[in-house]
Short mmCIF file of N, CA and C in Angstrom, two decimals:
data_model
loop_
_atom_site.label_atom_id
_atom_site.label_comp_id
_atom_site.label_asym_id
_atom_site.label_seq_id
_atom_site.Cartn_x
_atom_site.Cartn_y
_atom_site.Cartn_z
N MET A 1 77.20 -28.97 20.84
CA MET A 1 76.14 -29.53 20.25
C MET A 1 76.33 -29.93 18.87
N ALA A 2 75.83 -31.09 18.36
CA ALA A 2 76.10 -31.49 17.00
C ALA A 2 74.83 -31.25 16.20
N GLN A 3 74.97 -30.27 15.27
CA GLN A 3 73.93 -29.80 14.42
C GLN A 3 74.09 -30.53 12.93
N GLU A 4 73.13 -31.18 12.51
CA GLU A 4 73.19 -31.67 11.12
C GLU A 4 72.38 -30.78 10.28
N ILE A 5 72.96 -30.31 9.26
CA ILE A 5 72.30 -29.46 8.28
C ILE A 5 72.37 -30.18 6.92
N GLU A 6 71.27 -30.52 6.39
CA GLU A 6 71.26 -31.50 5.36
C GLU A 6 70.14 -31.28 4.33
N ARG A 7 70.43 -31.39 3.09
CA ARG A 7 69.38 -31.26 2.08
C ARG A 7 69.29 -32.60 1.33
N LYS A 8 68.09 -32.94 0.86
CA LYS A 8 67.83 -34.20 0.36
C LYS A 8 67.13 -34.11 -0.99
N TYR A 9 67.49 -34.90 -2.03
CA TYR A 9 66.89 -34.77 -3.30
C TYR A 9 66.66 -36.12 -3.90
N LEU A 10 65.69 -36.26 -4.90
CA LEU A 10 65.51 -37.34 -5.74
C LEU A 10 66.53 -37.21 -6.85
N LEU A 11 66.80 -38.29 -7.45
CA LEU A 11 67.76 -38.24 -8.58
C LEU A 11 66.94 -38.40 -9.98
N LYS A 12 67.53 -37.70 -10.95
CA LYS A 12 66.84 -37.80 -12.20
C LYS A 12 67.45 -38.55 -13.22
N GLU A 13 68.73 -38.99 -13.02
CA GLU A 13 69.53 -39.87 -13.91
C GLU A 13 70.72 -40.46 -13.20
N ASP A 14 71.39 -41.47 -13.74
CA ASP A 14 72.51 -42.19 -13.03
C ASP A 14 73.93 -42.08 -13.48
N SER A 15 74.18 -40.89 -14.05
CA SER A 15 75.64 -40.78 -14.48
C SER A 15 76.48 -40.71 -13.33
N TRP A 16 76.12 -40.41 -12.12
CA TRP A 16 76.85 -40.41 -10.90
C TRP A 16 77.52 -41.72 -10.59
N ARG A 17 76.96 -42.80 -11.11
CA ARG A 17 77.57 -44.20 -10.86
C ARG A 17 78.91 -44.30 -11.32
N LYS A 18 79.36 -43.56 -12.37
CA LYS A 18 80.66 -43.66 -12.98
C LYS A 18 81.76 -43.29 -11.94
N ILE A 19 81.36 -42.34 -11.06
CA ILE A 19 82.40 -41.83 -10.21
C ILE A 19 82.06 -42.09 -8.62
N ALA A 20 81.20 -43.13 -8.41
CA ALA A 20 80.87 -43.39 -7.04
C ALA A 20 81.38 -44.62 -6.43
N GLN A 21 81.68 -44.63 -5.16
CA GLN A 21 82.05 -45.90 -4.42
C GLN A 21 81.08 -46.12 -3.35
N GLY A 22 80.68 -47.32 -3.20
CA GLY A 22 79.52 -47.59 -2.23
C GLY A 22 79.89 -48.46 -1.11
N SER A 23 79.16 -48.45 -0.02
CA SER A 23 79.25 -49.21 1.04
C SER A 23 77.86 -49.69 1.51
N VAL A 24 77.75 -50.99 1.98
CA VAL A 24 76.52 -51.53 2.39
C VAL A 24 76.14 -51.12 3.87
N TYR A 25 74.97 -50.67 4.02
CA TYR A 25 74.41 -50.18 5.30
C TYR A 25 73.14 -50.97 5.64
N CYS A 26 73.10 -51.34 6.95
CA CYS A 26 71.87 -51.94 7.55
C CYS A 26 71.59 -51.09 8.76
N GLN A 27 70.33 -50.65 8.88
CA GLN A 27 70.02 -49.82 10.06
C GLN A 27 68.58 -50.01 10.52
N GLY A 28 68.41 -49.89 11.79
CA GLY A 28 67.10 -50.12 12.34
C GLY A 28 66.79 -49.01 13.39
N TYR A 29 65.51 -48.95 13.81
CA TYR A 29 65.23 -47.84 14.68
C TYR A 29 64.66 -48.45 16.01
N ILE A 30 65.36 -48.09 17.16
CA ILE A 30 64.91 -48.57 18.48
C ILE A 30 63.69 -47.75 18.88
N ALA A 31 63.66 -46.49 18.60
CA ALA A 31 62.55 -45.60 19.03
C ALA A 31 62.38 -44.45 18.00
N THR A 32 61.07 -44.13 17.81
CA THR A 32 60.78 -42.87 17.04
C THR A 32 59.57 -42.33 17.65
N LYS A 33 59.70 -41.15 18.41
CA LYS A 33 58.60 -40.55 19.21
C LYS A 33 58.83 -39.04 19.11
N ASP A 34 57.74 -38.36 18.90
CA ASP A 34 57.72 -36.88 18.80
C ASP A 34 58.87 -36.36 17.90
N LYS A 35 59.04 -37.11 16.79
CA LYS A 35 59.99 -36.67 15.69
C LYS A 35 61.54 -36.79 16.22
N VAL A 36 61.68 -37.56 17.28
CA VAL A 36 63.14 -37.81 17.71
C VAL A 36 63.29 -39.37 17.43
N THR A 37 64.47 -39.63 16.95
CA THR A 37 64.71 -41.13 16.50
C THR A 37 66.06 -41.54 17.23
N VAL A 38 66.00 -42.81 17.58
CA VAL A 38 67.15 -43.49 18.10
C VAL A 38 67.50 -44.66 17.09
N ARG A 39 68.61 -44.58 16.47
CA ARG A 39 68.94 -45.50 15.31
C ARG A 39 70.23 -46.32 15.66
N VAL A 40 70.19 -47.56 15.13
CA VAL A 40 71.38 -48.41 15.13
C VAL A 40 71.77 -48.68 13.72
N ARG A 41 73.05 -48.74 13.40
CA ARG A 41 73.47 -48.83 12.10
C ARG A 41 74.69 -49.64 11.99
N ILE A 42 74.80 -50.48 11.00
CA ILE A 42 76.09 -51.22 10.73
C ILE A 42 76.54 -50.82 9.39
N VAL A 43 77.78 -50.46 9.28
CA VAL A 43 78.51 -50.13 8.05
C VAL A 43 79.75 -50.90 7.98
N GLY A 44 79.84 -51.97 7.18
CA GLY A 44 81.01 -52.72 7.14
C GLY A 44 81.19 -53.49 8.50
N LYS A 45 82.27 -53.22 9.15
CA LYS A 45 82.55 -53.98 10.44
C LYS A 45 82.46 -52.94 11.62
N GLN A 46 81.71 -51.83 11.51
CA GLN A 46 81.54 -50.96 12.49
C GLN A 46 80.06 -50.66 12.75
N GLY A 47 79.73 -50.61 14.01
CA GLY A 47 78.36 -50.18 14.48
C GLY A 47 78.33 -48.70 14.90
N TYR A 48 77.09 -48.26 14.80
CA TYR A 48 76.87 -46.85 15.32
C TYR A 48 75.56 -46.81 15.96
N LEU A 49 75.50 -45.91 17.05
CA LEU A 49 74.24 -45.62 17.66
C LEU A 49 74.06 -44.01 17.41
N THR A 50 72.84 -43.65 16.99
CA THR A 50 72.62 -42.30 16.61
C THR A 50 71.27 -41.77 17.18
N ILE A 51 71.36 -40.69 17.67
CA ILE A 51 70.07 -40.03 18.19
C ILE A 51 69.89 -38.69 17.46
N LYS A 52 68.70 -38.59 16.88
CA LYS A 52 68.40 -37.34 16.06
C LYS A 52 67.13 -36.69 16.64
N GLY A 53 67.29 -35.29 16.67
CA GLY A 53 66.14 -34.51 17.12
C GLY A 53 65.15 -34.24 15.87
N PRO A 54 64.14 -33.56 16.22
CA PRO A 54 63.13 -33.08 15.22
C PRO A 54 63.72 -32.19 14.19
N SER A 55 63.37 -32.36 12.93
CA SER A 55 63.86 -31.46 11.83
C SER A 55 63.17 -30.18 11.80
N VAL A 56 63.93 -29.10 11.72
CA VAL A 56 63.44 -27.85 11.48
C VAL A 56 64.02 -27.35 10.15
N GLU A 57 63.18 -27.27 9.19
CA GLU A 57 63.61 -27.11 7.76
C GLU A 57 64.61 -28.09 7.48
N CYS A 58 65.94 -27.76 7.19
CA CYS A 58 66.98 -28.68 6.81
C CYS A 58 67.96 -28.97 7.92
N SER A 59 67.52 -28.64 9.21
CA SER A 59 68.48 -28.73 10.33
C SER A 59 67.89 -29.57 11.52
N ARG A 60 68.80 -30.26 12.26
CA ARG A 60 68.31 -30.92 13.40
C ARG A 60 69.50 -31.34 14.29
N LEU A 61 69.37 -31.57 15.48
CA LEU A 61 70.48 -32.16 16.33
C LEU A 61 70.76 -33.61 15.99
N GLU A 62 72.00 -34.02 15.91
CA GLU A 62 72.40 -35.32 15.67
C GLU A 62 73.57 -35.72 16.55
N PHE A 63 73.48 -36.75 17.24
CA PHE A 63 74.54 -37.36 18.04
C PHE A 63 74.80 -38.73 17.56
N GLU A 64 76.03 -39.00 17.11
CA GLU A 64 76.36 -40.40 16.67
C GLU A 64 77.59 -40.92 17.36
N TYR A 65 77.57 -42.10 17.75
CA TYR A 65 78.60 -42.76 18.56
C TYR A 65 79.03 -44.14 17.89
N PRO A 66 80.28 -44.38 17.65
CA PRO A 66 80.64 -45.71 17.25
C PRO A 66 80.52 -46.64 18.45
N ILE A 67 79.91 -47.96 18.08
CA ILE A 67 79.78 -48.99 19.03
C ILE A 67 80.30 -50.28 18.39
N PRO A 68 80.64 -51.24 19.29
CA PRO A 68 81.06 -52.56 18.61
C PRO A 68 79.99 -53.14 17.73
N VAL A 69 80.46 -53.71 16.61
CA VAL A 69 79.48 -54.21 15.64
C VAL A 69 78.60 -55.37 16.22
N GLU A 70 79.18 -56.13 17.17
CA GLU A 70 78.41 -57.08 17.85
C GLU A 70 77.23 -56.62 18.59
N ASP A 71 77.45 -55.39 19.25
CA ASP A 71 76.39 -54.80 20.01
C ASP A 71 75.33 -54.26 19.07
N ALA A 72 75.79 -53.62 18.01
CA ALA A 72 74.87 -53.16 16.97
C ALA A 72 74.05 -54.29 16.39
N GLN A 73 74.59 -55.43 16.14
CA GLN A 73 73.89 -56.52 15.64
C GLN A 73 72.89 -57.06 16.64
N GLU A 74 73.16 -57.09 17.83
CA GLU A 74 72.26 -57.53 18.87
C GLU A 74 71.08 -56.60 19.03
N MET A 75 71.38 -55.27 18.99
CA MET A 75 70.41 -54.33 19.10
C MET A 75 69.48 -54.35 17.83
N LEU A 76 70.00 -54.58 16.71
CA LEU A 76 69.08 -54.78 15.43
C LEU A 76 68.25 -55.94 15.71
N ASN A 77 68.82 -56.99 16.16
CA ASN A 77 68.07 -58.30 16.35
C ASN A 77 66.94 -58.27 17.30
N THR A 78 67.23 -57.45 18.42
CA THR A 78 66.28 -57.54 19.54
C THR A 78 65.53 -56.33 19.91
N LEU A 79 66.10 -55.13 19.49
CA LEU A 79 65.43 -53.96 19.95
C LEU A 79 64.72 -53.07 18.82
N CYS A 80 65.06 -53.38 17.56
CA CYS A 80 64.65 -52.52 16.42
C CYS A 80 63.41 -53.04 15.79
N GLN A 81 62.67 -52.07 15.22
CA GLN A 81 61.49 -52.32 14.36
C GLN A 81 62.02 -52.97 13.05
N LYS A 82 61.04 -53.86 12.62
CA LYS A 82 61.46 -54.49 11.27
C LYS A 82 60.37 -53.97 10.27
N PRO A 83 60.71 -53.91 9.07
CA PRO A 83 61.92 -54.35 8.39
C PRO A 83 63.09 -53.27 8.63
N PHE A 84 64.24 -53.69 8.47
CA PHE A 84 65.37 -52.85 8.51
C PHE A 84 65.49 -51.97 7.26
N ILE A 85 66.17 -50.93 7.35
CA ILE A 85 66.63 -50.11 6.17
C ILE A 85 67.84 -50.76 5.54
N GLU A 86 67.85 -51.18 4.35
CA GLU A 86 68.95 -51.73 3.67
C GLU A 86 69.27 -50.88 2.60
N LYS A 87 70.50 -50.48 2.42
CA LYS A 87 70.91 -49.69 1.25
C LYS A 87 72.39 -49.71 1.05
N ILE A 88 72.72 -49.20 -0.19
CA ILE A 88 74.20 -48.96 -0.51
C ILE A 88 74.33 -47.53 -0.46
N ARG A 89 75.26 -46.93 0.24
CA ARG A 89 75.55 -45.57 0.22
C ARG A 89 76.74 -45.29 -0.61
N TYR A 90 76.60 -44.45 -1.59
CA TYR A 90 77.70 -44.06 -2.38
C TYR A 90 78.08 -42.61 -2.06
N LYS A 91 79.46 -42.39 -2.09
CA LYS A 91 79.86 -40.99 -1.93
C LYS A 91 80.46 -40.38 -3.19
N VAL A 92 80.02 -39.25 -3.49
CA VAL A 92 80.45 -38.50 -4.75
C VAL A 92 80.75 -37.11 -4.42
N GLU A 93 81.95 -36.66 -4.81
CA GLU A 93 82.38 -35.28 -4.61
C GLU A 93 81.87 -34.47 -5.79
N TRP A 94 81.26 -33.34 -5.47
CA TRP A 94 80.63 -32.51 -6.49
C TRP A 94 80.68 -31.08 -5.94
N GLY A 95 81.35 -30.16 -6.65
CA GLY A 95 81.28 -28.71 -6.21
C GLY A 95 81.79 -28.41 -4.91
N GLY A 96 82.81 -29.18 -4.54
CA GLY A 96 83.60 -29.01 -3.24
C GLY A 96 82.82 -29.59 -2.05
N LEU A 97 81.66 -30.38 -2.30
CA LEU A 97 80.94 -31.03 -1.23
C LEU A 97 80.93 -32.52 -1.51
N ILE A 98 80.68 -33.33 -0.42
CA ILE A 98 80.47 -34.70 -0.54
C ILE A 98 79.02 -35.04 -0.56
N TRP A 99 78.57 -35.62 -1.64
CA TRP A 99 77.18 -36.07 -1.84
C TRP A 99 77.15 -37.48 -1.39
N GLU A 100 76.02 -37.89 -0.58
CA GLU A 100 75.93 -39.28 -0.28
C GLU A 100 74.60 -39.69 -0.96
N ILE A 101 74.72 -40.67 -1.79
CA ILE A 101 73.61 -41.23 -2.62
C ILE A 101 73.22 -42.59 -2.06
N ASP A 102 71.95 -42.71 -1.60
CA ASP A 102 71.48 -43.95 -1.04
C ASP A 102 70.59 -44.66 -2.05
N GLU A 103 70.98 -45.90 -2.31
CA GLU A 103 70.31 -46.73 -3.21
C GLU A 103 69.71 -47.79 -2.38
N PHE A 104 68.31 -47.81 -2.13
CA PHE A 104 67.71 -48.66 -1.09
C PHE A 104 67.42 -50.01 -1.70
N ASP A 105 67.40 -50.99 -0.79
CA ASP A 105 67.07 -52.40 -1.03
C ASP A 105 65.90 -52.76 -0.28
N GLY A 106 65.66 -54.14 -0.42
CA GLY A 106 64.57 -54.67 0.42
C GLY A 106 63.29 -53.99 0.05
N LEU A 107 62.35 -53.78 0.98
CA LEU A 107 61.01 -53.23 0.67
C LEU A 107 61.16 -51.82 0.14
N ASN A 108 62.30 -51.17 0.20
CA ASN A 108 62.42 -49.77 -0.35
C ASN A 108 63.20 -49.77 -1.66
N LYS A 109 63.20 -50.96 -2.21
CA LYS A 109 64.07 -51.08 -3.47
C LYS A 109 63.37 -50.15 -4.56
N GLY A 110 64.25 -49.45 -5.33
CA GLY A 110 63.81 -48.62 -6.47
C GLY A 110 63.82 -47.13 -5.95
N LEU A 111 64.04 -46.84 -4.66
CA LEU A 111 64.16 -45.52 -4.09
C LEU A 111 65.74 -45.13 -4.12
N ILE A 112 65.99 -44.05 -4.73
CA ILE A 112 67.41 -43.53 -4.71
C ILE A 112 67.30 -42.04 -4.28
N LEU A 113 68.07 -41.69 -3.34
CA LEU A 113 68.06 -40.30 -2.72
C LEU A 113 69.51 -39.83 -2.72
N ALA A 114 69.73 -38.58 -2.89
CA ALA A 114 71.03 -37.94 -2.70
C ALA A 114 70.90 -36.85 -1.56
N GLU A 115 71.78 -36.90 -0.62
CA GLU A 115 71.90 -35.96 0.46
C GLU A 115 73.24 -35.25 0.39
N VAL A 116 73.18 -33.99 0.86
CA VAL A 116 74.46 -33.21 1.05
C VAL A 116 74.33 -32.47 2.43
N GLU A 117 75.50 -32.63 3.12
CA GLU A 117 75.52 -31.94 4.44
C GLU A 117 76.12 -30.48 4.11
N LEU A 118 75.69 -29.54 4.82
CA LEU A 118 75.98 -28.16 4.72
C LEU A 118 76.57 -27.58 6.00
N SER A 119 77.26 -26.49 5.93
CA SER A 119 77.84 -25.75 7.19
C SER A 119 76.83 -24.84 7.67
N ASP A 120 75.85 -24.38 6.86
CA ASP A 120 74.99 -23.34 7.12
C ASP A 120 73.60 -23.53 6.44
N PRO A 121 72.51 -23.38 7.03
CA PRO A 121 71.21 -23.71 6.29
C PRO A 121 70.99 -22.79 5.02
N ASN A 122 71.68 -21.64 4.93
CA ASN A 122 71.54 -20.75 3.80
C ASN A 122 72.63 -20.89 2.78
N GLN A 123 73.47 -22.03 3.01
CA GLN A 123 74.71 -22.16 2.14
C GLN A 123 74.21 -22.39 0.74
N GLN A 124 74.73 -21.63 -0.29
CA GLN A 124 74.42 -21.83 -1.67
C GLN A 124 75.26 -22.90 -2.21
N ILE A 125 74.53 -23.87 -3.01
CA ILE A 125 75.24 -25.00 -3.51
C ILE A 125 74.94 -25.09 -5.03
N SER A 126 75.82 -25.75 -5.84
CA SER A 126 75.69 -25.98 -7.17
C SER A 126 75.27 -27.46 -7.24
N LEU A 127 74.03 -27.58 -7.83
CA LEU A 127 73.45 -28.91 -7.93
C LEU A 127 74.09 -29.73 -9.11
N PRO A 128 74.46 -30.94 -8.78
CA PRO A 128 74.96 -31.84 -9.93
C PRO A 128 73.92 -32.08 -10.95
N PRO A 129 74.26 -32.51 -12.14
CA PRO A 129 73.27 -32.65 -13.20
C PRO A 129 72.33 -33.87 -12.95
N TRP A 130 72.73 -34.85 -12.13
CA TRP A 130 71.89 -35.93 -11.74
C TRP A 130 70.88 -35.69 -10.70
N VAL A 131 70.99 -34.54 -10.02
CA VAL A 131 69.99 -34.14 -8.95
C VAL A 131 68.72 -33.61 -9.47
N GLY A 132 67.61 -34.13 -8.94
CA GLY A 132 66.30 -33.66 -9.38
C GLY A 132 65.54 -32.90 -8.25
N GLU A 133 64.30 -33.28 -8.02
CA GLU A 133 63.50 -32.52 -7.04
C GLU A 133 63.97 -32.60 -5.58
N GLU A 134 63.93 -31.51 -4.88
CA GLU A 134 64.28 -31.43 -3.47
C GLU A 134 63.18 -32.05 -2.64
N VAL A 135 63.50 -32.90 -1.66
CA VAL A 135 62.49 -33.65 -0.82
C VAL A 135 62.92 -33.47 0.60
N THR A 136 63.72 -32.45 0.84
CA THR A 136 64.26 -32.27 2.34
C THR A 136 63.19 -32.24 3.36
N GLN A 137 62.14 -31.56 3.11
CA GLN A 137 61.09 -31.49 4.08
C GLN A 137 59.83 -32.38 3.96
N ASP A 138 60.03 -33.31 3.09
CA ASP A 138 58.99 -34.31 2.84
C ASP A 138 59.25 -35.51 3.70
N PRO A 139 58.40 -35.75 4.72
CA PRO A 139 58.62 -36.84 5.72
C PRO A 139 58.65 -38.17 5.18
N ARG A 140 57.99 -38.35 4.03
CA ARG A 140 57.99 -39.72 3.36
C ARG A 140 59.36 -40.20 2.97
N TYR A 141 60.35 -39.30 2.85
CA TYR A 141 61.73 -39.70 2.42
C TYR A 141 62.55 -39.88 3.69
N PHE A 142 62.13 -39.72 4.96
CA PHE A 142 63.01 -40.02 6.13
C PHE A 142 63.11 -41.44 6.26
N ASN A 143 64.29 -41.89 6.57
CA ASN A 143 64.51 -43.39 6.80
C ASN A 143 63.56 -43.94 7.82
N SER A 144 63.33 -43.13 8.88
CA SER A 144 62.49 -43.65 9.93
C SER A 144 61.07 -43.85 9.48
N TYR A 145 60.63 -43.10 8.49
CA TYR A 145 59.29 -43.22 7.89
C TYR A 145 59.24 -44.52 7.10
N LEU A 146 60.31 -44.74 6.35
CA LEU A 146 60.42 -45.83 5.36
C LEU A 146 60.28 -47.24 6.02
N VAL A 147 60.64 -47.35 7.38
CA VAL A 147 60.63 -48.51 8.12
C VAL A 147 59.12 -48.99 8.17
N THR A 148 58.21 -48.14 8.42
CA THR A 148 56.80 -48.43 8.56
C THR A 148 55.97 -48.24 7.41
N ASN A 149 56.54 -47.47 6.39
CA ASN A 149 55.86 -47.18 5.18
C ASN A 149 56.73 -47.42 4.00
N PRO A 150 57.12 -48.55 3.67
CA PRO A 150 58.18 -48.76 2.59
C PRO A 150 57.71 -48.29 1.22
N PHE A 151 58.75 -47.80 0.54
CA PHE A 151 58.56 -47.30 -0.84
C PHE A 151 57.79 -48.16 -1.66
N SER A 152 58.02 -49.55 -1.60
CA SER A 152 57.25 -50.48 -2.47
C SER A 152 55.82 -50.37 -2.23
N GLN A 153 55.24 -49.82 -1.15
CA GLN A 153 53.92 -49.79 -0.85
C GLN A 153 53.17 -48.58 -1.07
N TRP A 154 53.91 -47.53 -1.65
CA TRP A 154 53.31 -46.25 -1.94
C TRP A 154 52.37 -46.30 -3.06
#
């Protein structure tokens, strides 16, 4: 079983930009039902199909599979809800962990979130100085929610 244990935070400042490298992401949702999602994502020249189960605190099942980018593009064009989630994902190492910072574009422009994957739900972490309020359990910050309720419309 693939268990994703992740905590999510708003950012309070942008000093992280000095040490970050980013990649462009485009993703769409084929289905979201009963808090289960099926997502298609393109990162560079690679496509991914991901199935995620319901969140329980900071944990959920996640299954992700690489697929041909042409298949991912066709799924985005024909099967996914619009608008897509567009973002640049930056990776920053801090405190022995890799933090992923998503700077959203499109209808979610202005939203910037940091996520960190953990090995245990009770793992103690040192928060970087640019991390603010934790929003792990706030469904407004789920990418699947942002498709139908963009940040620009809050």
